[in-house]
Coordinates of C-alpha atoms and ligand atoms in Angstrom, one line a residue:
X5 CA 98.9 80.5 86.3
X6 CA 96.4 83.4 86.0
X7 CA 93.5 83.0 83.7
X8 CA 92.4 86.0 82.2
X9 CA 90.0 88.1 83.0
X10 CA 86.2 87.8 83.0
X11 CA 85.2 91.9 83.9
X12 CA 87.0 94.4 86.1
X13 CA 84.4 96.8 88.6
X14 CA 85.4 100.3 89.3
X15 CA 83.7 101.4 92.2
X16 CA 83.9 104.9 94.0
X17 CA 83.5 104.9 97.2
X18 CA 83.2 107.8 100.0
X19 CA 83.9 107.2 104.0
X20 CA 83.8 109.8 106.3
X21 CA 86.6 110.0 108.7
X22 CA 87.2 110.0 112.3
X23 CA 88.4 113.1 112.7
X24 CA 89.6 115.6 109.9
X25 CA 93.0 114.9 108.3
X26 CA 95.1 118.4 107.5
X27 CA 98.6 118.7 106.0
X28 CA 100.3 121.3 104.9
X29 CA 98.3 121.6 101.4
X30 CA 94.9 120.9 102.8
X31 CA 92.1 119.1 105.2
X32 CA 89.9 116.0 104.6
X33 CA 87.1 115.0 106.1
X34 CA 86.3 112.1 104.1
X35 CA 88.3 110.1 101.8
X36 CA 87.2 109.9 98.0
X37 CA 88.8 106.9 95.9
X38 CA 88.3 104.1 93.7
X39 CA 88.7 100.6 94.3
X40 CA 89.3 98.2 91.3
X41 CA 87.3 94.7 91.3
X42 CA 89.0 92.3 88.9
X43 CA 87.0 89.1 87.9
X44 CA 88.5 85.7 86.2
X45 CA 86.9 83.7 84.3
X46 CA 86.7 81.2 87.1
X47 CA 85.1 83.6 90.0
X48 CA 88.1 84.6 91.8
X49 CA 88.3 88.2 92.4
X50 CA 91.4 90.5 93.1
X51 CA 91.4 94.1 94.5
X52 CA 93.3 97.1 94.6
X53 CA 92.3 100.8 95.8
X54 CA 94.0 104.2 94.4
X55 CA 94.9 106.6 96.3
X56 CA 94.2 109.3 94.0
X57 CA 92.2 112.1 96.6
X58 CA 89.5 114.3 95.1
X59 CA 92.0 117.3 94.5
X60 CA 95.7 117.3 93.0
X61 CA 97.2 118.5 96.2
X62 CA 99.7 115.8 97.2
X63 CA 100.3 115.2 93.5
X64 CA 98.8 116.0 90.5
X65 CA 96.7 112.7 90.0
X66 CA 93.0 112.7 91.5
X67 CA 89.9 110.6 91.3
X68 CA 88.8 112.1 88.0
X69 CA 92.1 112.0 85.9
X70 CA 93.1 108.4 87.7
X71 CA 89.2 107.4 87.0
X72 CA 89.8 108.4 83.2
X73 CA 93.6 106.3 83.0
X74 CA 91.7 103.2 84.4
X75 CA 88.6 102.8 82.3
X76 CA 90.2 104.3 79.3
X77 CA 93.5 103.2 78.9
X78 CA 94.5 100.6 81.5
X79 CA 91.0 98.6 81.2
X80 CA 91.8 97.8 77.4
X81 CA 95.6 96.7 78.3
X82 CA 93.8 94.1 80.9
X83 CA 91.3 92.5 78.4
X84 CA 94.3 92.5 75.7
X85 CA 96.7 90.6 78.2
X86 CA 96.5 86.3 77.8
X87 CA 98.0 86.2 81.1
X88 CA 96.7 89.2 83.2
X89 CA 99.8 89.2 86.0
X90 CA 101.3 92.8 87.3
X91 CA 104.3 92.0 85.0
X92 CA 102.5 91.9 81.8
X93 CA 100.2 94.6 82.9
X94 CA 103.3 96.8 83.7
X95 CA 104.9 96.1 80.7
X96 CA 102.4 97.0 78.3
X97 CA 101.3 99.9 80.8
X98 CA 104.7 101.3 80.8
X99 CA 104.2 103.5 77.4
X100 CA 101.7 105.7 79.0
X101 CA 103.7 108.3 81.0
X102 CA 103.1 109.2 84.5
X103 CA 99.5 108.5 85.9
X104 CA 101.0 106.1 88.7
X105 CA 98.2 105.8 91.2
X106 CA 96.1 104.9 88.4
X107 CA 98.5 102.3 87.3
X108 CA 99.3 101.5 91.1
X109 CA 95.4 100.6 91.9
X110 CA 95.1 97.9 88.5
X111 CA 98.9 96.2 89.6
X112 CA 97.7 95.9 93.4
X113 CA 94.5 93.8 92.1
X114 CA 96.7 91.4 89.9
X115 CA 98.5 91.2 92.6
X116 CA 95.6 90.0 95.2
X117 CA 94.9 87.8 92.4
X118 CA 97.8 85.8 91.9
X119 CA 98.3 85.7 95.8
X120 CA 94.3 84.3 95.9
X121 CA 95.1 81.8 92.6
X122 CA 98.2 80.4 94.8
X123 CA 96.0 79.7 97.7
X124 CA 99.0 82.2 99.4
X125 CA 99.5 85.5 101.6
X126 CA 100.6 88.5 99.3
X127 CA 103.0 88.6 102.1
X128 CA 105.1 85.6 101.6
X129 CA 104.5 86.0 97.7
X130 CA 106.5 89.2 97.8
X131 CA 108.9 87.6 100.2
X132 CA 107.6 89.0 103.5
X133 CA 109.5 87.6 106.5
X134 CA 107.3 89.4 109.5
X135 CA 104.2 88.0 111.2
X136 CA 103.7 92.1 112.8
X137 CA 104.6 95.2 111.3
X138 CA 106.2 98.0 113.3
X139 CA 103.5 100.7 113.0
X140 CA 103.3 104.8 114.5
X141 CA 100.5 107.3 113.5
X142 CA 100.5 110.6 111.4
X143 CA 99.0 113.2 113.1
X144 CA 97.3 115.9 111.4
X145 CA 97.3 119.6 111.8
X146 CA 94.6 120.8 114.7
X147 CA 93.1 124.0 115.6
X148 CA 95.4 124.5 118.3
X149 CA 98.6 123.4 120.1
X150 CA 96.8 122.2 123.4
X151 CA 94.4 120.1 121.2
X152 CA 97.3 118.4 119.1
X153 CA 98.9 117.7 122.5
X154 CA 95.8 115.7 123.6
X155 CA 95.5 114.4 120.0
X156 CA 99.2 112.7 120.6
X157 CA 98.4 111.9 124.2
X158 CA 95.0 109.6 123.0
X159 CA 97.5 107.6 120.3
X160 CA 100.8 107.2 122.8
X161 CA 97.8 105.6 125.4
X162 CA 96.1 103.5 122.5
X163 CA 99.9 102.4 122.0
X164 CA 101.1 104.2 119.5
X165 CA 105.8 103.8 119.8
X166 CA 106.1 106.9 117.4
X167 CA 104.3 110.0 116.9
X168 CA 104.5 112.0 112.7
X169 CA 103.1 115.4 113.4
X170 CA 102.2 116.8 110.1
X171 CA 104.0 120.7 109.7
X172 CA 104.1 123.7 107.7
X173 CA 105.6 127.3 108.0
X174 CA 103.6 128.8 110.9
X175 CA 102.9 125.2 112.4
X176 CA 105.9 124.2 113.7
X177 CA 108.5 125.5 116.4
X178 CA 105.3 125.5 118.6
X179 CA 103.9 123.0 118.4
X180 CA 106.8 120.6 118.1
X181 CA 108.2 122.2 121.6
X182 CA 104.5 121.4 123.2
X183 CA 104.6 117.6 122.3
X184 CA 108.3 117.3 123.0
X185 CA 107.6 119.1 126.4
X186 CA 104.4 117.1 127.3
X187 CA 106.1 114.0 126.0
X188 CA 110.2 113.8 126.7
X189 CA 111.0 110.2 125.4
X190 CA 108.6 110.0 122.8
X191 CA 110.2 108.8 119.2
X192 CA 109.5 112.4 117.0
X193 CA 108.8 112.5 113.1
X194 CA 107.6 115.4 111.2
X195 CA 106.3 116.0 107.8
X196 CA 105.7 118.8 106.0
X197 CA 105.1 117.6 102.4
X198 CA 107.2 120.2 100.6
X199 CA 105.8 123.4 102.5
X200 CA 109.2 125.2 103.4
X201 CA 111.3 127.3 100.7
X202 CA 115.0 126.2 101.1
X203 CA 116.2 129.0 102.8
X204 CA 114.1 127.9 105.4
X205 CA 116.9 125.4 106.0
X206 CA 118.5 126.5 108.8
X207 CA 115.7 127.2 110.5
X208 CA 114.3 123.7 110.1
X209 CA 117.7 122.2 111.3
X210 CA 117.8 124.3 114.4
X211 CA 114.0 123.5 115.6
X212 CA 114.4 120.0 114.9
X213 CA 117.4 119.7 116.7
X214 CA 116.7 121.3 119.9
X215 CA 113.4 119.1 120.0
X216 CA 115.2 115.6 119.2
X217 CA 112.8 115.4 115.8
X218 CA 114.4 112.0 114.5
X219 CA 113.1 112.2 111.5
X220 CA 112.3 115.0 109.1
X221 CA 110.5 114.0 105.7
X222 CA 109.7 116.1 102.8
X223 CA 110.5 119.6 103.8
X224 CA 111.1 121.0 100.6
X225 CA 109.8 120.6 96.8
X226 CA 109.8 117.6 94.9
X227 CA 112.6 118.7 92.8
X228 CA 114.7 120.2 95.2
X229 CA 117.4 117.2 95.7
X230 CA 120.2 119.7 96.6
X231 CA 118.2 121.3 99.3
X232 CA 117.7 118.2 100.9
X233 CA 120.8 117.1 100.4
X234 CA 122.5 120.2 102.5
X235 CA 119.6 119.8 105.4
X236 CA 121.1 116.0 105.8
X237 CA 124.4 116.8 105.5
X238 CA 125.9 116.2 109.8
X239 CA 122.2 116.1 110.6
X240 CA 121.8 115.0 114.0
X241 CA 118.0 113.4 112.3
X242 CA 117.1 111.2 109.5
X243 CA 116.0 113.4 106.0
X244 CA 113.0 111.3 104.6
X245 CA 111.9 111.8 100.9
X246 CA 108.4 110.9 99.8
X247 CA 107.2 112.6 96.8
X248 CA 110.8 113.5 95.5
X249 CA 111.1 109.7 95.0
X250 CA 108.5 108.8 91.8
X251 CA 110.9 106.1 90.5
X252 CA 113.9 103.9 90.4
X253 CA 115.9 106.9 88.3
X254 CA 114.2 109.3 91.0
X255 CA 115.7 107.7 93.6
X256 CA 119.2 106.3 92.2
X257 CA 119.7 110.2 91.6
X258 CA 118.7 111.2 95.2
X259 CA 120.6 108.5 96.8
X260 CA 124.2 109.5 94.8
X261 CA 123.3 113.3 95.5
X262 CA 123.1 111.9 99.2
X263 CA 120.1 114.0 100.0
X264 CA 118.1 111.0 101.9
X265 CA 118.9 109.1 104.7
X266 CA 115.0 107.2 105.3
X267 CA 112.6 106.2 102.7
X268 CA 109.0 106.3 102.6
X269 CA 107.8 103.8 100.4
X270 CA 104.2 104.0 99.0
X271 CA 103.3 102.2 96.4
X272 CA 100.9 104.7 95.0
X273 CA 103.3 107.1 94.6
X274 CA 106.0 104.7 92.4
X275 CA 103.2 103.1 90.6
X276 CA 102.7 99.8 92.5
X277 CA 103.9 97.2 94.5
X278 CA 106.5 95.6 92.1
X279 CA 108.6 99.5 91.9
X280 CA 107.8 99.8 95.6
X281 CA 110.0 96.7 96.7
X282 CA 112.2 97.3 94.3
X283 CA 113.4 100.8 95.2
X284 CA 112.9 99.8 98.5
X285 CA 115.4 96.8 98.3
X286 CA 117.6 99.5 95.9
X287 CA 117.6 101.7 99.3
X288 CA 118.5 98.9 101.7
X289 CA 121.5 98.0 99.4
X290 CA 122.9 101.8 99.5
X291 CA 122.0 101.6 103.5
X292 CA 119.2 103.6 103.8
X293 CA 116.1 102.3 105.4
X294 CA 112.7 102.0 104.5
X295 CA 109.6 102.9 105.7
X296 CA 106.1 102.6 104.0
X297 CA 104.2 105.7 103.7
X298 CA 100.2 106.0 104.1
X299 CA 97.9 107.9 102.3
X300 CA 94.8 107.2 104.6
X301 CA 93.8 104.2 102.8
X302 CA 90.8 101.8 103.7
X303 CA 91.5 97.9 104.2
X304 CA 91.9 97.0 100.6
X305 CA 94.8 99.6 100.0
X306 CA 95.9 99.5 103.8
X307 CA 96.5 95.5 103.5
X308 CA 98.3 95.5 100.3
X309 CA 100.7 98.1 102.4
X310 CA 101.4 95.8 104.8
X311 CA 102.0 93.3 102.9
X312 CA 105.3 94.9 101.6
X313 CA 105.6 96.3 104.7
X314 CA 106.3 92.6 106.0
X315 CA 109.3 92.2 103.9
X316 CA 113.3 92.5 105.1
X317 CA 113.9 96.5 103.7
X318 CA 111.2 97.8 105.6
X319 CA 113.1 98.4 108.7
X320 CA 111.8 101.7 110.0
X321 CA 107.7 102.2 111.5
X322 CA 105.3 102.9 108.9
X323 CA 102.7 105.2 108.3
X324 CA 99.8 102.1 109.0
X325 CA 97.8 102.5 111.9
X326 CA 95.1 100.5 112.8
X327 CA 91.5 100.7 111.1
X328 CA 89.6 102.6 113.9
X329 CA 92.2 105.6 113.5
X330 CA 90.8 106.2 110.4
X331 CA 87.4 105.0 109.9
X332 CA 84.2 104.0 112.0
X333 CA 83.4 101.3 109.5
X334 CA 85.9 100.1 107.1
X335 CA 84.8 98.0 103.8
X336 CA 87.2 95.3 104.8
X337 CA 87.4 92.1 107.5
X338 CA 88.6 92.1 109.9
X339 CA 89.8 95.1 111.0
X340 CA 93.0 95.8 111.6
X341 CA 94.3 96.3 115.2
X342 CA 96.7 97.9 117.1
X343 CA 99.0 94.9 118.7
X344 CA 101.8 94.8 121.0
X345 CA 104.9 96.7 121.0
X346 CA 103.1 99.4 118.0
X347 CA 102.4 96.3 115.7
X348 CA 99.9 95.4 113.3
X349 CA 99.6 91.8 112.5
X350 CA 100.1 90.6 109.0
X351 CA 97.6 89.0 107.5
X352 CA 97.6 85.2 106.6
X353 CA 95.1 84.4 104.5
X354 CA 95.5 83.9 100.8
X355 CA 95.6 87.3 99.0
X356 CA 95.7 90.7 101.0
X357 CA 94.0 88.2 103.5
X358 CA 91.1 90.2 104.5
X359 CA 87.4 90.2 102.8
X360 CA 85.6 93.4 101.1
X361 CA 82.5 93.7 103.3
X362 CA 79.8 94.2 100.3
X363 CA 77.2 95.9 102.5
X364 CA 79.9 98.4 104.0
X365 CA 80.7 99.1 100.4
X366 CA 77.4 99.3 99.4
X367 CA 76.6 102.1 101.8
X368 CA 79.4 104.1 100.9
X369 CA 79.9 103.7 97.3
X370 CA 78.6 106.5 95.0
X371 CA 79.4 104.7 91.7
X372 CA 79.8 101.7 89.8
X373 CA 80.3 100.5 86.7
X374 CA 81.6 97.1 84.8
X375 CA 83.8 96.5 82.4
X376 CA 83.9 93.2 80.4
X377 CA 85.9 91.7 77.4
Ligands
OSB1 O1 102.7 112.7 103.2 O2 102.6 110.9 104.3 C1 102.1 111.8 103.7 C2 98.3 111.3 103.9 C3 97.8 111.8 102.8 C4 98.8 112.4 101.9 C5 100.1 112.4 102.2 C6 100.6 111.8 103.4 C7 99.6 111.3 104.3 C8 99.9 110.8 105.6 C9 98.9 109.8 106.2 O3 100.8 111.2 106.3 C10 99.6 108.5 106.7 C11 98.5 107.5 107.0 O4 97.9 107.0 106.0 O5 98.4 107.2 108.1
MG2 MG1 104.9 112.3 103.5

């Protein structure tokens, strides 16, 4: 039973990356989130991280609006509830409209809560069945075609099974022929976060054909379910939606219209963990696997992932490599490691089963503030 809450920290944090990160809408070099702290009355702690970036590019959330919906709205709902679990916080949450990395960052820490109360993993309390997770890497945009063929050639010897090269218009037949050349049996995804118009359609089809691409996410706007329906129709590769699918109605639509055939699952994007095994489950029953989708978190956010990950829908490899791909020094222990056969062990220890290093945080945090009752 979960007691209710004592104070909830909202720290912001700021870690440099290994290497830049560019998609189709922009480059990182560091990552700029918030991590929620919450406190019970008897000292346990739960944690959950949003993946809100510094700019609306992916969506339109960032750090400042999601920073407002935390400590203005969703920190009130918290102190209100008698029973603080991600249920009741959803419930009363749900009146507010959009805003769901904001909403997703508060349910992941009730979640780490209740899993830490129980004495559990957050895996088996969300059902997870797997002790690894099958994982790949996303790999950014680089300066030039001979340096992303390197850039896949360091992750397929750190044993990375499949590669997600990150396209746009003017970043694609190229450099897709280069890796496919260089690397014949290679598993292929690409992603290019809603960059193409539609009547780049047949375009799209033909270069991901003739380079065995299994897997094309996102091509096309948000809204444009009929576009992605046509590219999937006789495909000869998977058509992945991420930020088409906000929702269960989101994706009910897409799946009747037919216009996926993979899911990427991120639990920012639906608005936590709950929607995120639901729709993914919702998927599974219309046969269409799932995937879960990254968003370059650090361990706190990046545990919480593979904890769903762990569970039956999730039958595809997800977007969760291991720490060092991202960061030098990651506020979490352990780090997470690249295991056999592309997997990343799950994490048994009660909650998201790995510790928030206070000094790491401490070095890289830029704000923090306390809320209380
Ligand atoms: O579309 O999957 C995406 C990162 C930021 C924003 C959107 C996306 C991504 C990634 C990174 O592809 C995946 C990861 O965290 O490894
Ligand atoms: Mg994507």
């Amino acid at each position: 039973m979960t007691m209710s809450l004592a104070a909830v920290r909202l720290d912001e944090v700021e870690l440099p990356l290994v290497e830049p990160f560019e998609t189709s809408f922009g480059v990182e070099h560091h990552r700029r989130f918030l991590l929620v702290r919450v406190e019970t009355k008897s000292g346990l702690e739960g944690w959950g991280e949003c993946a809100a970036a510094s700019d609306p590019l992916y969506s339109s959330e960032s750090v400042a609006t999601a920073r407002w919906m935390i400590s203005e709205r969703l920190v009130p709902i918290l102190f209100r509830l008698p029973k603080p679990t991600p249920e009741a916080f959803l419930r009363d949450a749900a009146r507010y409209r959009g805003h769901p990395m904001a909403k997703a960052a508060v349910e992941l820490a009730l979640h780490d809560l209740r899993a830490r109360e129980a004495g559990q993993s957050l895996s088996k309390l969300l059902g997870g069945q797997r002790k690894r997770v099958c994982v790949g890497v996303s790999v950014g945009i680089q300066a030039s075609v001979p340096k992303l063929v390197d850039r896949v050639g360091h992750y397929l010897e750190a044993g990375y099974g499949r590669i997600k090269l990150k396209v746009r218009p003017g970043w694609d037949v190229r450099p897709v022929a280069a890796v496919r050349r260089e690397y014949p049996e290679v598993e292929l995804w690409v992603d290019a976060n809603q960059a193409y118009p539609t009547r780049a359609l047949a375009q799209i089809r033909a270069w991901a054909e003739k380079n065995e691409v299994a897997q094309v996410e996102q091509p096309f706007a948000e809204r444009a379910i009929r576009a992605h329906a046509e590219l999937a129709r006789n495909a000869r590769f998977r058509v992945c939606l991420d930020e088409s699918i906000v929702d269960e109605s989101s994706l009910e639509d897409a799946l009747g219209a037919r216009a996926l055939t993979s899911l990427n699952v991120k639990v920012a994007r639906v608005g936590g963990l709950s929607i995120g095994r639901t729709i993914a489950r919702r998927a599974a029953r219309a046969g269409v696997p799932s995937w879960m989708g990254g968003m370059l978190e650090s361990g706190v956010g990046r545990a919480h992932n593979i904890a769903l990950a762990s569970t039956p829908p999730f039958v595809l490899s997800s977007d969760l490599s291991a720490s060092d791909r991202y960061y030098h020094e990651d506020i979490t222990d352990p780090p997470f490691v690249l295991g056999p056969r592309s997997t990343i062990e799950v994490p048994r220890g009660p909650g998201i089963g790995v510790e928030v290093n206070d000094r790491v945080l401490r070095k890289h945090r830029r704000s923090s503030r306390t809320y209380r009752p």
